[in-house]
Short mmCIF file of C-alpha atoms in Angstrom, two decimals:
data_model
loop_
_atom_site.label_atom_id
_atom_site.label_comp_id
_atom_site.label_asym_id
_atom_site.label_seq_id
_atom_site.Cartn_x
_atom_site.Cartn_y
_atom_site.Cartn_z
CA UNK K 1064 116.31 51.05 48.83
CA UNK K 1065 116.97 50.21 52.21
CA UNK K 1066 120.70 51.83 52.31
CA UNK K 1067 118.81 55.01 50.62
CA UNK K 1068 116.23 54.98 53.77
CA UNK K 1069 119.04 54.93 56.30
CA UNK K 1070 121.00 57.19 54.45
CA UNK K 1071 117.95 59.81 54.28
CA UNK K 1072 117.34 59.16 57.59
CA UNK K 1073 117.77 62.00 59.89
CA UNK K 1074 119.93 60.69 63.37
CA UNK K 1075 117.80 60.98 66.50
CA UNK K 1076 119.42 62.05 69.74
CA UNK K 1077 117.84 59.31 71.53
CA UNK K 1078 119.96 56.58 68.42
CA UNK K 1079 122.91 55.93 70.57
CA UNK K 1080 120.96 54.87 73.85
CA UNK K 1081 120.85 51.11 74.70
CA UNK K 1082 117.53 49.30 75.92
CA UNK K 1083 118.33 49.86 79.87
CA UNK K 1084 119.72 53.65 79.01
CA UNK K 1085 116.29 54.45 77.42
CA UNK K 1086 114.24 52.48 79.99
CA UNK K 1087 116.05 54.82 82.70
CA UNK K 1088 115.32 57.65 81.18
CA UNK K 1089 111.57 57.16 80.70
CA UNK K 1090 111.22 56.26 84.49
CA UNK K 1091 113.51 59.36 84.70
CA UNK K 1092 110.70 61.50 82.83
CA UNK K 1093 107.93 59.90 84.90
CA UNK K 1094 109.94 61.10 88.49
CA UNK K 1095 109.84 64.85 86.95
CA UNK K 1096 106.72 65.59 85.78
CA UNK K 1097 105.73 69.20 86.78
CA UNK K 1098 102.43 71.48 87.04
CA UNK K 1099 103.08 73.88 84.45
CA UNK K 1100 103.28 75.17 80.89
CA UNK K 1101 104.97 72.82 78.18
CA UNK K 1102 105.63 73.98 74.21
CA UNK K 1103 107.39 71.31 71.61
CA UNK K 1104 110.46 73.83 71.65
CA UNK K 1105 112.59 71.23 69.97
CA UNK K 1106 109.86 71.23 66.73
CA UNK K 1107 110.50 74.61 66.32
CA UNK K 1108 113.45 76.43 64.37
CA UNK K 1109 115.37 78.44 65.79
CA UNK K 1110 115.50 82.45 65.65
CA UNK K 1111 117.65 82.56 62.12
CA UNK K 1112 120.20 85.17 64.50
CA UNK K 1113 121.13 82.15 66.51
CA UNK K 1114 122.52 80.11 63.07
CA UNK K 1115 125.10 83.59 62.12
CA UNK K 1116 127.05 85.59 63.77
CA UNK K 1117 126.38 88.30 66.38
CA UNK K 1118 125.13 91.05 64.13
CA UNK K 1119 126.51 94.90 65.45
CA UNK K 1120 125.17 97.78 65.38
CA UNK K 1121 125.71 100.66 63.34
CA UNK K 1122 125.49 104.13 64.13
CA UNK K 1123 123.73 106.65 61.73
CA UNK K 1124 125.59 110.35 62.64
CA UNK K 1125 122.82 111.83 60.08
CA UNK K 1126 120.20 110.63 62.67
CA UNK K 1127 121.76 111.51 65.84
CA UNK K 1128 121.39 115.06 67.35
CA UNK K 1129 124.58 115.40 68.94
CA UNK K 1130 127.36 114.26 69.24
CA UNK K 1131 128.28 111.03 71.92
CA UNK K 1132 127.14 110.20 74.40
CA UNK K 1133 123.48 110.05 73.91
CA UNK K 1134 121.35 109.35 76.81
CA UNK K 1135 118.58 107.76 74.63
CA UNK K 1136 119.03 104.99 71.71
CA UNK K 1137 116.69 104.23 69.37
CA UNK K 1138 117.66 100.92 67.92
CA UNK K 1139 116.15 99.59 64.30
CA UNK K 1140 116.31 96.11 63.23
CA UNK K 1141 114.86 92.87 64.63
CA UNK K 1142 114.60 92.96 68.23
CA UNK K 1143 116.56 89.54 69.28
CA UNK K 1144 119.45 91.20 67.64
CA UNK K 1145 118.85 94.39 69.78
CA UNK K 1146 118.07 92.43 72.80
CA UNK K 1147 121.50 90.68 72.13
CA UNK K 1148 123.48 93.60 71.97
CA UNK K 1149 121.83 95.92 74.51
CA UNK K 1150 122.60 92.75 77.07
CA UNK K 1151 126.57 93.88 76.24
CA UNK K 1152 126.33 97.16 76.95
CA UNK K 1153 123.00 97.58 79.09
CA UNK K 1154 123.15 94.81 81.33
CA UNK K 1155 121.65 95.52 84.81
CA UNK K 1156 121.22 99.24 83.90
CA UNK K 1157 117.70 99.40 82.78
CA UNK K 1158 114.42 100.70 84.88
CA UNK K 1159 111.65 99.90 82.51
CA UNK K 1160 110.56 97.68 79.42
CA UNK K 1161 107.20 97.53 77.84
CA UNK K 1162 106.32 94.84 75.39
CA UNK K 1163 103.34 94.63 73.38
CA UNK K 1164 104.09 91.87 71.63
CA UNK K 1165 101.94 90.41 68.60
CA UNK K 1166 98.74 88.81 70.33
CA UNK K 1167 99.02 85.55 68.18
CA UNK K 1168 95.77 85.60 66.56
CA UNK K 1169 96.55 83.38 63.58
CA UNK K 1170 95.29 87.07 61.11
CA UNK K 1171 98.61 87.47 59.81
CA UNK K 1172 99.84 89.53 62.74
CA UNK K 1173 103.18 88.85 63.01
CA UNK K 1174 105.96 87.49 60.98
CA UNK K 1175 108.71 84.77 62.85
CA UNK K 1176 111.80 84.03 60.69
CA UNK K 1177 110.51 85.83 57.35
CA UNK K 1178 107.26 84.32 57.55
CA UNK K 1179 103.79 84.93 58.39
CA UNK K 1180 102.21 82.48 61.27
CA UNK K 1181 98.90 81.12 60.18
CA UNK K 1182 96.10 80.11 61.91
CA UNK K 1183 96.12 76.61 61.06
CA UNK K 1184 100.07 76.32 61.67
CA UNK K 1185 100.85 73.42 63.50
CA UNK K 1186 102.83 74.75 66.08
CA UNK K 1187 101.69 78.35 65.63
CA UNK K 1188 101.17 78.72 69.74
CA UNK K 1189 104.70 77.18 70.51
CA UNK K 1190 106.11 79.24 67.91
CA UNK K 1191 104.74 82.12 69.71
CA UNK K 1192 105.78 81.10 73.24
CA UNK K 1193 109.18 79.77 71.96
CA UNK K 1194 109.30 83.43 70.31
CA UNK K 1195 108.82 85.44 73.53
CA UNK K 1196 110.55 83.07 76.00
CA UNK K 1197 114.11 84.00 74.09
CA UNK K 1198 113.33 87.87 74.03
CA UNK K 1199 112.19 87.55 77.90
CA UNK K 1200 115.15 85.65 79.13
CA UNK K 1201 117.30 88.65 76.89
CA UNK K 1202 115.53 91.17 78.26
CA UNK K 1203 115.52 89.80 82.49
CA UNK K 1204 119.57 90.44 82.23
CA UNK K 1205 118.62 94.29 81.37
CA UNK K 1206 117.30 94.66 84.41
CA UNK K 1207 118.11 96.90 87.22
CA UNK K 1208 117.91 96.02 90.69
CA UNK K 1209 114.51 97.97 91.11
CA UNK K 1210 113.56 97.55 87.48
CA UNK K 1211 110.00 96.25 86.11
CA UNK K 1212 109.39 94.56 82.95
CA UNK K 1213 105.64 95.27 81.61
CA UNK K 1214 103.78 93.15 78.91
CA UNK K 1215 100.71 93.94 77.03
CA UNK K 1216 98.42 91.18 76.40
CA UNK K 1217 94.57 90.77 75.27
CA UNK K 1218 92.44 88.17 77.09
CA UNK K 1219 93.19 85.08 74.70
CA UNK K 1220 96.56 84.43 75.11
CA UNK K 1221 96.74 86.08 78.72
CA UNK K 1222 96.97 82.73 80.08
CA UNK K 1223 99.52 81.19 78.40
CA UNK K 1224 101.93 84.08 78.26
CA UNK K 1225 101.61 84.18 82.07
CA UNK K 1226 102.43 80.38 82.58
CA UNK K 1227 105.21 81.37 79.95
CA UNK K 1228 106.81 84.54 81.65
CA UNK K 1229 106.67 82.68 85.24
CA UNK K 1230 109.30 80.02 83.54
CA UNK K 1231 111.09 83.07 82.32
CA UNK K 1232 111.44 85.39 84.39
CA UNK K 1233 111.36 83.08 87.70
CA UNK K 1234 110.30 84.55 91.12
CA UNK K 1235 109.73 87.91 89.72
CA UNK K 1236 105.55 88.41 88.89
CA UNK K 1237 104.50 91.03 90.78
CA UNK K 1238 100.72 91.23 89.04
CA UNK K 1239 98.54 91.60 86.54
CA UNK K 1240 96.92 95.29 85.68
CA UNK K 1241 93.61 95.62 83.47
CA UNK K 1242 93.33 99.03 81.31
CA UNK K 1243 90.15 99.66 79.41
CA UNK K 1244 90.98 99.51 75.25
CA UNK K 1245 86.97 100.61 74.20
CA UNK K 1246 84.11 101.75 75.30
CA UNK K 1247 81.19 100.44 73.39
CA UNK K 1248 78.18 98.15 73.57
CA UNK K 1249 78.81 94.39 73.98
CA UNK K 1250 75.54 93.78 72.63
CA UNK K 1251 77.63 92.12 69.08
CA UNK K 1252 79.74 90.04 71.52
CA UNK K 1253 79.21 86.72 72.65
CA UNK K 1254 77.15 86.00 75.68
CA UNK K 1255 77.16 89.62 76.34
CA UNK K 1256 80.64 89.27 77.71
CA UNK K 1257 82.60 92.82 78.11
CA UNK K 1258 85.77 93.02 75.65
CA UNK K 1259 86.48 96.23 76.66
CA UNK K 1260 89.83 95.41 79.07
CA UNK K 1261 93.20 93.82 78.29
CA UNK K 1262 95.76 92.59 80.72
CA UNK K 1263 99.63 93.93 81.68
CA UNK K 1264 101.81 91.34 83.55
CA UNK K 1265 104.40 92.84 85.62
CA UNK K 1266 107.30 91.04 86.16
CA UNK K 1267 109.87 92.78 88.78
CA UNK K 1268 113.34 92.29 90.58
CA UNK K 1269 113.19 92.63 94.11
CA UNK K 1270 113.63 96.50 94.71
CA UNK K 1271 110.92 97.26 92.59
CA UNK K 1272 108.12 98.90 93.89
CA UNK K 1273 104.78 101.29 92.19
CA UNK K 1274 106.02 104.74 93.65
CA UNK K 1275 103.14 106.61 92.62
CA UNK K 1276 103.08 110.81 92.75
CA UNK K 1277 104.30 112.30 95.85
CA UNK K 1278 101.55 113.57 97.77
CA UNK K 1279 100.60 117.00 98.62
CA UNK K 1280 99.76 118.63 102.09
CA UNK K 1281 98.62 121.82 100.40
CA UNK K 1282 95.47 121.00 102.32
CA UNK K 1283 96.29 120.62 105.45
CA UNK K 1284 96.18 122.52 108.42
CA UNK K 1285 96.33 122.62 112.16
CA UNK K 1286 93.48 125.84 113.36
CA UNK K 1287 92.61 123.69 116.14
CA UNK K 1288 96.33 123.43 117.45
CA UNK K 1289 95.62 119.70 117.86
CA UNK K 1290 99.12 117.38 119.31
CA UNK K 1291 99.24 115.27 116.18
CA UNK K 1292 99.82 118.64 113.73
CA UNK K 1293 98.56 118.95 110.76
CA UNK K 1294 95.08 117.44 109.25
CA UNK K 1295 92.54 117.79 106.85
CA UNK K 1296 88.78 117.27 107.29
CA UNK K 1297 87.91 113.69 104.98
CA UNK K 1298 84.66 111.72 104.34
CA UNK K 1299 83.43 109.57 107.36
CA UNK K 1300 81.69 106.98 105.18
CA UNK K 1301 82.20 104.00 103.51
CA UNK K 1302 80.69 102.80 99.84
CA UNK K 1303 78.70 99.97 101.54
CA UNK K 1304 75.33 100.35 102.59
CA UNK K 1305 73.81 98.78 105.97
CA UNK K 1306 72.97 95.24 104.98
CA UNK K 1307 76.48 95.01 103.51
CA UNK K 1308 78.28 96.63 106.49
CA UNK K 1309 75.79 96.37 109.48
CA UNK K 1310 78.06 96.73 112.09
CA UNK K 1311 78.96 99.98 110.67
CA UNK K 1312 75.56 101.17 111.37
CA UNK K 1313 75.09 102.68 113.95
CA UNK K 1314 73.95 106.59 114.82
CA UNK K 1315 76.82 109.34 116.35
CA UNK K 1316 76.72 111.03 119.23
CA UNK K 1317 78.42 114.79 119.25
CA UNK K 1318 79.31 115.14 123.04
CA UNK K 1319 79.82 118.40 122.78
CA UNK K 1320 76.46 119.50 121.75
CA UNK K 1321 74.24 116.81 122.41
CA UNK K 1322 73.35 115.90 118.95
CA UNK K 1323 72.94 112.48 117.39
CA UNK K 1324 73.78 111.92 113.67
CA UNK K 1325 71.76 109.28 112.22
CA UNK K 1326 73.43 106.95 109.51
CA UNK K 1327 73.21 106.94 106.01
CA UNK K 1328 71.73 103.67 105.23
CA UNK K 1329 73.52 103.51 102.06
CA UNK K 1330 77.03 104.98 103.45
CA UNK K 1331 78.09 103.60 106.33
CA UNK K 1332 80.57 105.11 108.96
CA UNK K 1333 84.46 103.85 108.65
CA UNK K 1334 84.89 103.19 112.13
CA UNK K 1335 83.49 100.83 114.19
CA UNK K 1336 81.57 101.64 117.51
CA UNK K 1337 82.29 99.81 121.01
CA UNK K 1338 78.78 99.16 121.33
CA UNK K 1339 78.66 96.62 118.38
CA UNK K 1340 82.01 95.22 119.03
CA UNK K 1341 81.79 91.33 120.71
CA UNK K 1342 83.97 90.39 123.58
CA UNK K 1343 87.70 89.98 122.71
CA UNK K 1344 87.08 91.71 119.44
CA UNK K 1345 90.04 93.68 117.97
CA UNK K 1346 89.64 96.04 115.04
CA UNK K 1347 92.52 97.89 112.79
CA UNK K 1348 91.62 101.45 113.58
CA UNK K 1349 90.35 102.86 116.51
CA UNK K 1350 87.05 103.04 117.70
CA UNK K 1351 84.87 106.24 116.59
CA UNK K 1352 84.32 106.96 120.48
CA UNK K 1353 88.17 106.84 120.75
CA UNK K 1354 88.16 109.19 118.22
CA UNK K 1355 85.89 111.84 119.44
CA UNK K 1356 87.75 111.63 122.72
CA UNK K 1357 90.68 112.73 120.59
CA UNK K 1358 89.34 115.36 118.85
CA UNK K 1359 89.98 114.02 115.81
CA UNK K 1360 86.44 113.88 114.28
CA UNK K 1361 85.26 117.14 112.85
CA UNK K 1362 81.78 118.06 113.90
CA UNK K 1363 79.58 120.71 112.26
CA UNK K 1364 79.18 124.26 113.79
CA UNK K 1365 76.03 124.94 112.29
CA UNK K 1366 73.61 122.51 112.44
CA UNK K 1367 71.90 122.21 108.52
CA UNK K 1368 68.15 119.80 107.95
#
């Protein structure tokens, strides 16, 4: 019985250490502990690709709608495979990837290795995490120099996936962007807490940036002939009112006219005035009597009650 026990016996990696070569190693363990995210990755089996061999692609010429090269490639099969193979020929070539990977909720909502994770799987969250580090380390090589890698994620697992992609994709988070997924009462939620936002991370390399829509000067104008060229009349207040903002409150004096402009007490101006500044105080824009002395606050012509 006991040669069938050692037999059986799987070997451990730790079997061929001596008494002073384990010691070191636990005082080792003790010198590196870090603030951070840890999954039993060595519990968990491997992606099933990892055990065979790199698995090519195939093209379907039924399916394609011309003839090579194709500036777009829609790839079908499991995605570590395509990750795998797009690192060969994609590598530091791509702008943009959006995950929305499955949200882990233990309702049969994604399938790891032929199977179904369950809610009551032991290591059903560092399946999950184990999952999406080896896509995310894949899919970090695509990258461009300026290229951003978004990932969908509901308020649950936000957390951990975070912790997760910051091992991943090191020195590369660039934020976190809420999008509204409902719009509906809470009032069959607990606490009355609002479910009606979910979370993208975005991870970048350095030359990333959000460029946004170019901006048009359709608007603008220059009747007055004014030295800095072109302008366009914009609101003078702020979305604070005077309790909130009281050094913003403060009434406006036309110079050219005579006439005072009292403050909105639930708008307040968006410049400071020298009269409310304290000694030595700087501020980020100029003063609103520095602009009127430019000529760069529009007045009225008419006067309206």
């Amino acid at each position: 019985k006991k040669k069938d026990s050692e037999k059986s016996a799987m070997p451990g990696k730790y079997d061929s250490l001596n008494r002073d070569q384990l010691i070191e190693l636990l005082e080792k363990h003790d010198r590196t502990k870090k603030l951070g995210l840890v999954w039993e990755r060595d519990e968990i089996d491997a992606d099933r690709a990892l055990d065979h061999d790199f698995i090519a692609t195939a093209i379907d010429a039924d399916l394609s709608d011309k003839p090579a090269p194709w500036e777009n490639l829609i790839i079908e099969g499991d995605n570590y495979d395509a990750l795998r193979w797009l690192r060969m020929t994609h590598s530091g070539r791509v702008k943009c990837i959006y995950i929305d990977p499955p949200y882990n909720t233990g309702n049969k909502d994604w399938v790891y290795n032929d199977r179904y994770m369950s809610a009551d799987d032991r290591f059903r969250q560092s399946t999950w995490l184990e999952f999406l580090y080896r896509r995310l380390t894949l899919a970090r090589d695509l990258l461009s120099e300026d290229g951003v890698i978004l990932i969908s994620i509901n308020d649950d697992q936000r957390a951990l996936l975070e912790l997760m992609a910051n091992e991943a994709l090191p020195g590369m988070r660039v934020g976190t962007m809420p999008w509204r997924t409902r719009q509906g009462s809470n009032a069959d939620q607990g606490s009355f807490l609002s479910v009606d936002h979910e979370h993208i991370l975005v991870y970048g390399n350095a030359g990333f940036r959000f460029s946004g829509t170019e901006k048009s000067f359709a608007l603008y104008s220059n009747p007055d002939n004014h030295p800095d060229g072109d302008w366009t009349k914009d609101n003078l207040t702020l979305g604070f009112d005077r309790y909130e903002r009281p050094n913003l409150f403060y009434p406006i004096h036309d110079p050219d006219t005579n006439t005072w402009y009292p403050p909105n007490p639930d708008r307040v101006w968006v410049y400071a005035s020298r009269a409310n500044m304290k000694p030595g105080q700087k501020l980020q824009a100029a003063p609103i009597e520095e602009m009127i002395e430019e000529n760069r606050i529009w007045f009225p012509a008419e006067q309206r009650v």
